[in-house]
């Protein structure tokens, strides 16, 4: 596993997405958030270039006549190495960030002379000054006291003067690229000790540019940072530099250009400011509703616990930079919130979050609500969740929200998020830093409006395949495990030993089923078990458990349809069920009521329910297939 | 290992994508003059795409001299043979 040119925080394009790319027609292409979502795949450089090329043709046609929801960004680029080979890819990278980039590239020319020679009738929004590449303007060893410093100061002043002229003449915002190390000269460990080594001069040069940028309100494109993140030896391809002054290996172009586009998107009012996080297996290991606050994996002394702790510290560091933290989690609020209140190793606290939705609702809905509460556009949101189905759900419903793919390995997440570079600041100000406090107060005052998303369509797109079969030897071990682990979605808290499960399996008066669920993201394995006993004309449900991971997938409804069918075959008129409350299973209090059962009795919260098998009407459910073993 | 026709096929796919001409048919005697759009920038992209496709690396001198379809195909083939 290498973190190099692959943008592994973006979903891999599927076969159908690839052929969609081939079929995109610039004549009929819509410049909208559908296209933004399409651009946010882990396209290879050639593919992003093709997408950008087609979109660029559409921009040229559409600009005068139609209004696009994506802001137009006209960018003038001055470069002393080749840039033209990236022009289409740049357009594609812009789409990823929700902006429509129209680049003008000026290579190997003095910026001011070029400006004077042009009769410009185009307005530019941004001017990018690319850095020198390969060679350096600084001598390798000192040529005399004071000379090196003079050269450095002179180079800083010249660059800032160019920037100032462009800013004044064009009224454009300025982006200055910092300069990476010179890969043509010798380097050694001692270079840093010599005050006039090229390395030190370069560091002072970059610092001077950064100081100037901060004084003047310019933006910085920190290419040395990117080169070091991906590894400098990988970054350069000296062959292509000598062949065509290609500044860096072209497979890094998507990453480089996406970072550039991020700056312009942030400066055009589309900066990401909110990080929404899931809880179970994202902020800690395990499922708090099932494992209890003491059972979650978090904290020092355990490798997995440390990596989740590192993730929590990463979020705290984002918060310190003014990023708002929010929670969208499917959990029982009172159970999950315990972790923040009482768990000694959970470093995030309730007050670190500007808004939270800990409930069993659709997460796209939760995020929409929080956007309203915080009074921010959905473009400001990033959402992280370990569950690919939740990620897809939010991605499908809210294309404005950035939803990174997360590595299977949580210890890689901080690096992955840094490479993705979501949080670009137009300018990091004192206001940014105190914004959190403001939002915390604000969000508590505001009321929430409700909005239903089209969940059925989403469920159908998951291509779920459910497998229902009777208890058997193969499944027994997992059945026993699931029964002992399920605390939240557990109607009766009945517990069965291995031997009891074995005897149930052969009892003719018992209907026992195990349910597996697979979807386009893979096999969820066994996710539910139900045990019912035949008593007279009724089937009495003694056990109904389900993994919380698949809540909201209509699994319960499908199981009920199966039970009704079985019961009818056995000439049973009723299915009866019971809910026995525990400290953890409030989630399923209304389980039978939602499924259409009638209340028979309520004895101190223990409720009994019944449904008639004759009157039961099966509805269409969003499963691709249901197999019966 | 890829045969000559397989290499030519892969090259056609790469040329079509890099030169944005979906119907391009490459002939062995085609060269930078005869193929529209095959300029030095496109050449770099084509070289990079071939290197990635076949997991090979050309030498700098080769990059400059591989200016026809036959030369490119032969170079790919000899690289694959020396693996």
XYZ file of C-alpha atoms in Angstrom:
712
model
C 0.000 0.000 0.000
C 1.471 3.311 -1.042
C 0.045 6.756 -0.625
C 1.286 8.207 -3.835
C -0.510 9.429 -6.874
C -3.707 7.513 -6.177
C -6.436 9.723 -4.866
C -7.622 6.913 -2.651
C -10.028 9.138 -0.747
C -12.202 9.278 -3.870
C -14.375 6.308 -4.875
C -13.006 4.181 -7.711
C -15.010 4.564 -10.912
C -17.054 1.458 -11.723
C -17.230 -0.034 -15.216
C -20.465 1.816 -15.903
C -18.929 5.101 -14.724
C -15.993 4.561 -17.068
C -18.226 4.037 -20.063
C -20.275 7.064 -19.008
C -17.084 9.096 -19.321
C -16.598 7.885 -22.872
C -20.163 8.788 -23.747
C -20.209 12.299 -22.268
C -21.114 14.679 -25.029
C -19.915 18.287 -24.746
C -22.968 19.321 -26.776
C -25.418 18.152 -24.143
C -23.321 18.186 -20.964
C -24.922 19.912 -17.959
C -22.563 21.908 -15.765
C -24.097 21.097 -12.404
C -23.580 19.145 -9.192
C -24.273 15.887 -10.984
C -21.089 16.597 -12.925
C -19.283 17.554 -9.715
C -20.185 14.179 -8.246
C -19.025 12.488 -11.446
C -15.695 14.348 -11.299
C -15.203 13.166 -7.729
C -14.042 9.703 -8.664
C -10.456 8.494 -8.413
C -9.893 9.126 -12.119
C -6.469 8.479 -13.491
C -4.712 11.435 -15.011
C -5.795 10.624 -18.588
C -9.401 10.154 -17.539
C -9.591 13.411 -15.583
C -8.008 15.111 -18.580
C -10.694 13.732 -20.905
C -13.440 14.821 -18.534
C -11.884 18.290 -18.276
C -11.527 18.524 -22.031
C -15.191 17.766 -22.628
C -16.329 20.109 -19.859
C -14.045 22.854 -21.237
C -15.755 22.568 -24.620
C -19.107 22.861 -22.897
C -17.997 25.949 -20.931
C -16.988 27.623 -24.173
C -20.433 26.974 -25.643
C -22.569 27.581 -22.603
C -21.078 30.663 -20.991
C -23.028 33.230 -22.866
C -26.410 31.619 -22.773
C -26.944 29.543 -19.655
C -26.452 29.977 -15.965
C -24.409 27.342 -14.178
C -24.600 26.712 -10.433
C -20.798 26.467 -10.429
C -18.911 29.765 -10.165
C -16.761 30.719 -13.139
C -13.114 31.179 -12.261
C -10.829 32.760 -14.865
C -7.253 31.898 -14.083
C -4.096 33.354 -15.621
C -1.012 31.186 -15.139
C 2.589 32.342 -15.494
C 5.003 29.440 -15.599
C 8.680 28.933 -16.361
C 8.154 25.253 -16.953
C 5.569 23.495 -19.101
C 1.986 23.820 -17.914
C -0.041 23.388 -21.102
C -0.086 19.591 -20.819
C -2.223 19.992 -17.691
C -4.769 22.484 -18.962
C -7.653 20.025 -19.465
C -6.845 18.171 -16.268
C -7.060 21.492 -14.442
C -10.618 21.965 -15.681
C -11.474 18.469 -14.414
C -9.875 19.216 -11.042
C -11.952 22.400 -10.815
C -15.165 20.404 -11.302
C -14.153 18.274 -8.323
C -14.156 21.414 -6.193
C -17.385 22.737 -7.685
C -15.861 25.517 -9.786
C -15.689 26.146 -13.506
C -12.060 27.027 -14.291
C -11.202 28.846 -17.498
C -7.407 28.873 -17.727
C -5.080 31.081 -19.750
C -1.509 29.802 -19.746
C 1.578 31.907 -20.379
C 4.778 29.868 -20.481
C 8.394 31.023 -20.405
C 7.622 34.729 -20.464
C 8.197 37.659 -18.167
C 4.784 38.407 -16.623
C 4.951 42.195 -16.895
C 6.261 42.202 -20.435
C 3.513 39.826 -21.402
C 0.881 42.015 -19.787
C 2.191 45.098 -21.620
C 2.153 43.278 -24.933
C -1.481 42.230 -24.598
C -4.651 44.064 -25.340
C -6.541 42.287 -22.616
C -10.271 42.334 -22.823
C -10.666 39.401 -20.439
C -11.013 39.871 -16.739
C -9.094 37.449 -14.547
C -10.193 36.286 -11.127
C -6.867 34.710 -10.181
C -3.247 34.864 -11.277
C -0.962 31.964 -10.442
C 2.797 32.467 -10.343
C 4.374 29.047 -10.720
C 7.752 28.495 -9.120
C 10.977 27.685 -10.863
C 11.420 23.960 -11.238
C 14.487 21.778 -11.383
C 17.079 24.480 -11.312
C 17.377 27.200 -8.751
C 18.183 30.888 -8.934
C 20.456 30.451 -5.929
C 24.160 29.555 -6.083
C 25.078 26.285 -4.412
C 27.786 27.672 -2.123
C 28.347 31.177 -0.954
C 30.162 33.479 -3.335
C 30.958 36.007 -0.615
C 29.534 37.318 2.622
C 26.172 39.013 2.181
C 25.798 38.025 -1.456
C 23.576 35.074 -0.846
C 21.262 37.057 1.389
C 21.099 39.836 -1.209
C 20.181 37.314 -3.916
C 17.452 35.836 -1.785
C 15.983 39.206 -0.807
C 16.193 40.342 -4.423
C 14.346 37.244 -5.648
C 11.615 37.725 -3.038
C 11.202 41.396 -3.921
C 11.060 40.676 -7.661
C 8.384 38.035 -7.294
C 6.284 40.152 -4.940
C 6.615 43.128 -7.276
C 5.301 41.059 -10.198
C 2.447 39.913 -8.013
C 1.616 43.454 -6.947
C 1.578 44.759 -10.519
C -0.731 41.977 -11.624
C -2.964 42.475 -8.665
C -3.263 46.204 -9.421
C -3.506 45.987 -13.203
C -5.883 43.052 -13.359
C -7.724 43.374 -10.061
C -7.169 39.656 -9.647
C -6.408 37.568 -6.595
C -2.852 36.282 -6.484
C -1.604 32.748 -5.869
C 2.135 32.272 -5.369
C 3.592 28.802 -5.640
C 6.427 28.009 -3.266
C 9.576 26.512 -4.723
C 10.560 22.884 -4.206
C 14.138 21.695 -3.751
C 16.508 21.816 -6.662
C 16.822 18.247 -7.896
C 19.761 18.950 -10.180
C 22.317 19.867 -7.533
C 24.084 17.834 -4.851
C 22.619 17.588 -1.358
C 24.029 16.375 1.929
C 23.083 16.225 5.571
C 25.387 19.161 6.266
C 23.605 21.533 3.897
C 21.331 22.742 6.638
C 24.353 23.763 8.745
C 25.693 26.104 6.059
C 23.819 29.366 6.277
C 24.347 30.039 2.573
C 23.654 26.559 1.261
C 21.097 26.420 -1.467
C 18.758 24.618 0.869
C 18.851 27.412 3.439
C 18.508 30.080 0.776
C 15.487 28.315 -0.628
C 13.919 28.078 2.819
C 14.434 31.830 3.363
C 13.050 32.561 -0.093
C 9.861 30.586 0.558
C 9.490 32.177 3.965
C 9.885 35.639 2.456
C 7.208 34.872 -0.136
C 4.903 33.546 2.557
C 5.422 36.670 4.687
C 4.712 38.871 1.693
C 1.625 36.845 0.839
C 0.341 37.149 4.343
C 0.906 40.958 4.305
C -0.751 41.445 0.934
C -3.539 38.881 1.239
C -2.173 36.581 -1.479
C -2.665 32.824 -1.507
C 0.131 30.286 -1.268
C 0.297 27.060 -3.250
C 2.541 24.923 -1.101
C 3.962 22.528 -3.671
C 6.979 21.631 -1.484
C 4.458 20.314 1.043
C 2.746 18.159 -1.568
C 6.081 16.918 -2.925
C 7.143 15.908 0.558
C 3.789 14.240 1.284
C 4.122 12.011 -1.766
C 7.911 11.671 -1.534
C 10.236 13.929 -3.457
C 12.029 11.125 -5.307
C 8.676 10.035 -6.727
C 7.573 13.577 -7.421
C 10.138 14.411 -10.086
C 10.843 12.668 -13.368
C 14.158 14.119 -14.547
C 13.692 12.515 -17.979
C 10.556 14.455 -18.708
C 12.013 17.613 -17.206
C 14.917 17.450 -19.649
C 12.719 16.351 -22.505
C 9.977 18.928 -22.178
C 10.404 20.972 -18.982
C 7.654 18.932 -17.396
C 7.753 20.106 -13.750
C 6.743 16.833 -12.070
C 5.572 13.327 -12.905
C 2.239 13.660 -14.658
C 0.414 11.093 -12.569
C 0.604 13.667 -9.760
C -1.165 16.272 -11.886
C -4.667 15.403 -10.589
C -3.509 15.791 -6.995
C -1.557 18.982 -7.644
C -4.330 20.586 -9.659
C -7.029 19.554 -7.196
C -5.084 21.317 -4.453
C -4.782 24.397 -6.641
C -8.506 24.276 -7.405
C -9.220 23.901 -3.671
C -7.627 27.284 -3.045
C -9.729 28.983 -5.680
C -12.900 27.224 -4.544
C -12.247 28.341 -0.965
C -11.630 31.907 -2.121
C -14.840 31.810 -4.176
C -16.965 31.145 -1.127
C -16.902 27.378 -1.339
C -14.539 26.586 1.468
C -15.111 23.493 3.526
C -15.771 24.467 7.123
C -17.574 21.558 8.720
C -16.435 18.026 9.486
C -19.312 15.660 10.176
C -18.282 12.387 11.735
C -19.905 9.065 12.429
C -19.274 7.503 15.866
C -19.064 3.685 16.010
C -15.917 2.396 14.293
C -15.059 5.924 13.187
C -14.258 7.756 16.435
C -13.764 4.541 18.400
C -13.679 0.833 17.702
C -16.812 -1.191 18.337
C -20.510 -0.410 18.644
C -21.288 1.502 21.802
C -24.933 0.450 21.867
C -23.963 -3.214 21.891
C -20.592 -3.165 23.616
C -21.436 -0.488 26.191
C -19.241 2.556 26.971
C -16.722 0.305 28.709
C -16.493 -1.997 25.715
C -15.463 0.505 23.025
C -11.888 0.498 21.745
C -10.229 3.856 22.373
C -7.137 5.151 24.124
C -3.521 4.362 24.747
C -2.249 0.911 25.529
C -3.914 -0.808 22.625
C -2.831 -0.291 18.995
C -6.340 0.015 17.566
C -7.350 2.255 20.476
C -4.368 4.505 19.799
C -5.222 4.930 16.151
C -8.784 5.971 16.987
C -7.346 8.327 19.593
C -5.063 9.823 16.933
C -8.147 10.388 14.797
C -9.876 12.205 17.662
C -6.800 14.400 18.118
C -6.828 15.123 14.387
C -10.405 16.353 14.677
C -9.516 18.472 17.698
C -6.687 20.029 15.686
C -9.165 20.831 12.903
C -11.442 22.425 15.458
C -8.561 24.547 16.741
C -8.252 25.849 13.171
C -11.869 26.921 13.157
C -13.415 23.876 11.518
C -16.797 23.027 12.988
C -17.210 19.462 14.167
C -20.579 17.704 13.926
C -21.896 14.196 14.511
C -24.198 12.153 12.300
C -24.548 8.766 13.925
C -27.144 6.033 13.989
C -27.319 5.326 17.677
C -29.553 5.885 20.665
C -28.586 9.393 21.703
C -28.454 8.789 25.451
C -26.305 5.696 25.054
C -23.760 7.171 22.643
C -23.418 10.486 24.460
C -22.149 8.586 27.507
C -18.830 8.102 25.736
C -18.248 11.864 25.615
C -19.413 12.434 29.157
C -17.802 9.660 31.106
C -15.242 7.725 29.092
C -11.763 8.763 30.334
C -10.039 8.020 26.998
C -12.471 9.847 24.725
C -10.741 13.221 24.310
C -13.533 14.827 22.301
C -16.232 16.352 24.458
C -19.869 17.240 23.752
C -18.979 20.927 23.665
C -16.478 20.308 20.841
C -19.404 19.727 18.492
C -21.358 22.530 16.887
C -24.292 20.257 16.111
C -25.141 16.581 16.456
C -27.714 14.172 15.138
C -27.511 10.942 17.072
C -30.684 9.127 16.080
C -31.882 6.432 13.705
C -32.656 8.778 10.847
C -31.177 8.801 7.408
C -27.797 10.566 7.589
C -28.351 12.666 4.478
C -31.357 14.084 6.285
C -29.315 14.669 9.435
C -26.637 16.551 7.501
C -29.238 18.659 5.736
C -30.731 19.586 9.089
C -27.358 20.552 10.514
C -26.588 22.689 7.461
C -29.761 24.571 8.201
C -29.052 24.901 11.896
C -25.545 26.192 11.233
C -26.807 28.340 8.370
C -24.074 27.060 6.039
C -24.328 25.685 2.502
C -23.885 21.966 1.986
C -20.702 22.799 0.029
C -19.113 23.539 3.402
C -19.521 19.958 4.622
C -17.195 16.964 4.735
C -18.609 13.676 6.039
C -16.607 10.716 7.308
C -18.024 7.281 8.054
C -16.478 3.816 8.098
C -19.590 2.323 6.510
C -19.492 2.419 2.681
C -23.278 2.246 2.422
C -23.671 5.405 4.522
C -21.020 7.124 2.426
C -22.816 6.215 -0.775
C -26.135 7.323 0.659
C -24.813 10.803 1.458
C -22.860 11.029 -1.786
C -25.947 10.071 -3.820
C -28.276 12.450 -2.068
C -25.962 15.399 -1.363
C -23.367 15.784 -4.146
C -22.225 19.079 -2.610
C -20.902 17.287 0.467
C -17.371 15.858 0.261
C -17.447 12.223 1.347
C -13.968 10.674 1.405
C -13.467 6.969 1.080
C -11.721 5.787 4.205
C -9.012 3.163 4.219
C -9.900 -0.117 5.941
C -7.140 0.787 8.366
C -8.127 3.689 10.691
C -4.504 4.553 11.464
C -4.183 5.810 7.866
C -7.117 8.210 8.046
C -5.307 11.356 9.274
C -2.771 11.168 6.424
C -5.513 10.388 3.947
C -7.541 13.411 5.010
C -4.476 15.653 4.860
C -3.707 14.501 1.333
C -7.306 15.110 0.321
C -6.766 18.722 1.383
C -10.401 19.571 2.045
C -9.792 22.352 4.510
C -8.286 25.223 2.594
C -8.602 28.590 4.233
C -9.176 31.639 2.140
C -7.512 33.291 5.074
C -7.124 31.929 8.543
C -8.289 34.699 10.806
C -9.009 35.268 14.431
C -12.710 35.106 13.556
C -12.206 31.618 12.202
C -10.733 30.590 15.464
C -13.591 31.888 17.582
C -16.289 30.789 15.158
C -16.756 27.532 16.982
C -17.881 29.234 20.152
C -20.396 31.272 18.190
C -21.875 28.307 16.417
C -22.164 26.333 19.560
C -24.460 28.938 21.034
C -26.261 29.633 17.774
C -27.086 26.060 16.934
C -28.764 25.496 20.266
C -31.181 28.325 19.626
C -32.306 27.358 16.190
C -35.168 25.066 15.329
C -34.915 22.363 12.739
C -37.031 21.830 9.704
C -37.638 18.332 8.478
C -37.073 17.098 5.001
C -37.564 13.567 3.760
C -35.090 12.149 1.280
C -35.900 9.547 -1.257
C -34.692 6.566 0.710
C -36.394 3.871 -1.336
C -34.476 4.831 -4.440
C -31.251 4.698 -2.495
C -32.048 1.267 -1.073
C -32.809 -0.053 -4.541
C -29.471 1.240 -5.790
C -27.693 -0.867 -3.154
C -28.754 -4.052 -4.992
C -29.352 -5.872 -1.740
C -29.589 -9.641 -1.762
C -31.086 -11.238 1.314
C -30.678 -14.866 2.242
C -33.141 -16.375 4.714
C -32.711 -19.926 5.985
C -33.517 -22.079 9.003
C -30.917 -22.488 11.763
C -28.302 -25.050 10.761
C -24.964 -26.449 11.924
C -22.978 -24.167 9.619
C -24.500 -21.020 11.033
C -24.677 -22.060 14.669
C -21.489 -20.465 15.931
C -22.361 -17.103 14.405
C -25.981 -17.381 15.555
C -24.878 -17.823 19.166
C -22.434 -14.951 18.830
C -24.993 -12.598 17.274
C -27.528 -13.446 19.990
C -25.037 -12.699 22.750
C -23.797 -9.456 21.156
C -27.049 -7.785 20.154
C -28.299 -5.442 22.827
C -29.942 -2.617 20.950
C -32.006 -4.349 18.302
C -33.176 -7.079 20.621
C -36.888 -7.337 21.415
C -36.827 -9.787 24.296
C -33.207 -10.147 25.470
C -33.632 -13.917 25.250
C -30.235 -15.587 25.359
C -29.560 -19.053 23.969
C -26.591 -21.268 24.569
C -24.940 -23.294 21.854
C -26.815 -26.395 23.021
C -30.159 -24.578 23.065
C -29.595 -23.304 19.528
C -28.818 -26.860 18.473
C -32.035 -28.192 19.987
C -34.133 -25.368 18.477
C -32.733 -26.314 15.125
C -34.354 -29.765 15.301
C -37.595 -28.794 17.071
C -40.576 -29.206 14.695
C -42.609 -26.711 16.726
C -40.105 -23.915 16.231
C -39.502 -21.696 13.248
C -35.956 -20.383 13.540
C -34.387 -18.259 10.851
C -30.964 -16.799 10.185
C -30.669 -13.928 7.732
C -27.714 -12.805 5.678
C -27.495 -9.606 3.639
C -25.152 -8.740 0.789
C -25.100 -5.525 -1.200
C -22.982 -3.822 -3.820
C -20.326 -3.109 -1.194
C -19.926 -6.700 -0.177
C -21.321 -9.290 2.170
C -22.543 -8.081 5.550
C -22.716 -11.702 6.698
C -25.383 -12.855 9.143
C -27.311 -9.820 10.348
C -30.492 -11.091 11.927
C -32.057 -14.063 13.709
C -35.665 -14.774 14.658
C -37.059 -17.644 16.706
C -40.804 -18.317 16.863
C -42.672 -21.104 18.688
C -45.892 -22.584 17.447
C -48.547 -22.323 20.141
C -52.093 -23.291 19.115
C -53.022 -21.069 16.164
C -50.208 -18.577 16.752
C -46.565 -18.245 16.047
C -45.058 -16.590 19.138
C -41.834 -14.723 18.550
C -39.382 -15.499 21.308
C -36.326 -13.835 19.772
C -35.892 -11.082 17.194
C -32.449 -9.549 16.892
C -30.683 -7.601 14.189
C -27.354 -5.902 13.645
C -27.718 -2.112 13.865
C -25.523 -1.760 10.803
C -28.483 -2.638 8.587
C -31.163 -0.532 10.227
C -33.250 1.318 7.689
C -32.766 -1.362 5.016
C -36.281 -2.863 5.236
C -34.843 -6.132 6.542
C -37.522 -6.360 9.269
C -40.297 -6.022 6.709
C -38.803 -8.756 4.541
C -38.465 -11.072 7.533
C -42.085 -10.475 8.492
C -43.221 -11.349 4.963
C -41.258 -14.575 5.233
C -42.719 -15.404 8.655
C -46.272 -14.746 7.469
C -45.786 -17.057 4.525
C -44.386 -19.834 6.704
C -47.141 -19.348 9.272
C -49.839 -19.573 6.592
C -48.413 -22.821 5.305
C -48.711 -24.190 8.827
C -52.305 -22.876 8.960
C -51.498 -20.433 11.752
C -53.770 -17.377 12.048
C -51.606 -15.099 14.126
C -48.067 -13.975 14.717
C -47.506 -12.653 18.211
C -44.534 -10.754 19.558
C -43.359 -9.179 22.772
C -41.182 -6.183 23.576
C -39.378 -6.351 26.923
C -37.604 -3.059 27.687
C -33.983 -3.044 28.868
C -31.535 -0.187 29.405
C -30.312 -0.584 25.816
C -33.191 -1.585 23.569
C -35.348 1.563 23.433
C -34.574 1.569 19.715
C -37.088 -1.228 19.068
C -39.852 -0.040 21.393
C -42.119 0.589 18.401
C -40.828 -2.298 16.297
C -44.108 -4.220 16.149
C -46.220 -1.127 15.814
C -44.175 0.013 12.795
C -44.652 -3.432 11.242
C -48.436 -3.140 11.608
C -49.048 -5.316 14.678
C -51.896 -4.452 17.060
C -51.212 -3.876 20.748
C -52.665 -6.638 22.935
C -51.406 -5.615 26.368
C -49.015 -3.341 28.196
C -47.714 -4.617 31.501
C -45.279 -2.096 33.007
C -43.719 -1.398 29.631
C -43.679 -5.049 28.540
C -45.905 -4.903 25.484
C -47.553 -7.768 23.553
C -48.452 -7.446 19.891
C -50.359 -9.470 17.289
C -50.883 -9.457 13.538
C -53.293 -11.558 11.506
C -51.686 -13.690 8.808
C -54.909 -13.612 6.774
C -55.208 -9.826 6.662
C -51.479 -9.241 6.119
C -50.683 -7.529 2.847
C -47.170 -7.870 1.456
C -45.713 -4.684 -0.047
C -42.880 -4.238 -2.533
C -39.515 -4.128 -0.817
C -36.274 -2.732 -2.244
C -34.397 -6.027 -2.505
C -32.667 -7.134 -5.637
C -33.264 -10.724 -4.624
C -34.408 -12.737 -1.619
C -33.169 -16.310 -1.514
C -34.609 -18.960 0.740
C -32.277 -21.706 1.875
C 3.946 -11.145 -22.875
C 2.102 -9.024 -25.373
C 2.302 -9.821 -29.078
C 2.843 -7.187 -31.776
C -0.877 -6.913 -32.668
C -1.722 -6.630 -28.974
C 0.781 -3.826 -28.576
C -0.599 -2.043 -31.620
C -4.112 -2.434 -30.217
C -3.109 -0.981 -26.859
C -1.332 1.865 -28.649
C -4.431 2.633 -30.686
C -6.513 2.905 -27.506
C -3.928 5.194 -25.922
C -3.541 7.380 -29.020
C -7.307 7.726 -29.359
C -7.628 8.845 -25.767
C -4.565 11.103 -25.673
C -5.278 12.767 -29.018
C -9.039 12.930 -28.500
C -9.767 11.236 -31.794
C -11.982 8.255 -30.996
C -11.940 6.837 -34.515
C -8.200 7.040 -35.144
C -6.730 3.990 -36.898
C -2.990 3.619 -36.443
C -0.944 2.255 -39.326
C 2.574 0.910 -38.719
C 4.100 3.595 -40.943
C 2.283 6.451 -39.220
C 4.540 9.052 -37.600
C 4.431 12.427 -35.854
C 3.905 14.136 -39.211
C 1.041 11.974 -40.400
C -1.016 11.741 -37.196
C -2.945 14.919 -36.417
C -2.282 16.238 -32.927
C 0.832 14.129 -32.229
C 2.959 17.071 -31.139
C 5.665 17.070 -28.480
C 3.226 17.570 -25.590
C 1.006 14.765 -26.839
C 4.164 12.702 -27.271
C 4.983 13.031 -23.574
C 1.464 11.984 -22.644
C 1.595 9.027 -25.010
C 4.955 7.927 -23.608
C 3.674 8.260 -20.024
C 0.528 6.291 -20.865
C 2.513 3.507 -22.572
C 4.899 3.307 -19.624
C 2.004 2.957 -17.240
C 0.112 0.467 -19.408
C 3.075 -1.898 -19.842
C 4.923 -1.063 -16.599
C 8.092 -0.115 -18.492
C 10.357 2.935 -18.639
C 11.978 4.397 -21.712
C 15.315 6.125 -21.707
C 15.427 9.836 -22.381
C 17.113 9.397 -25.754
C 14.481 6.924 -26.834
C 11.675 9.291 -25.880
C 13.069 11.750 -28.369
C 13.617 9.273 -31.161
C 10.445 7.169 -30.973
C 8.606 9.285 -33.495
C 6.731 6.649 -35.466
C 4.229 3.927 -34.641
C 6.644 1.156 -35.664
C 9.512 2.573 -33.610
C 7.276 2.892 -30.548
C 5.827 -0.599 -30.919
C 9.285 -2.116 -31.377
C 10.599 -0.292 -28.330
C 7.695 -1.524 -26.180
C 8.190 -5.041 -27.434
C 11.942 -5.114 -26.778
C 11.392 -3.638 -23.288
C 8.890 -6.371 -22.496
C 11.270 -9.011 -23.866
C 14.127 -7.869 -21.645
C 11.981 -8.171 -18.504
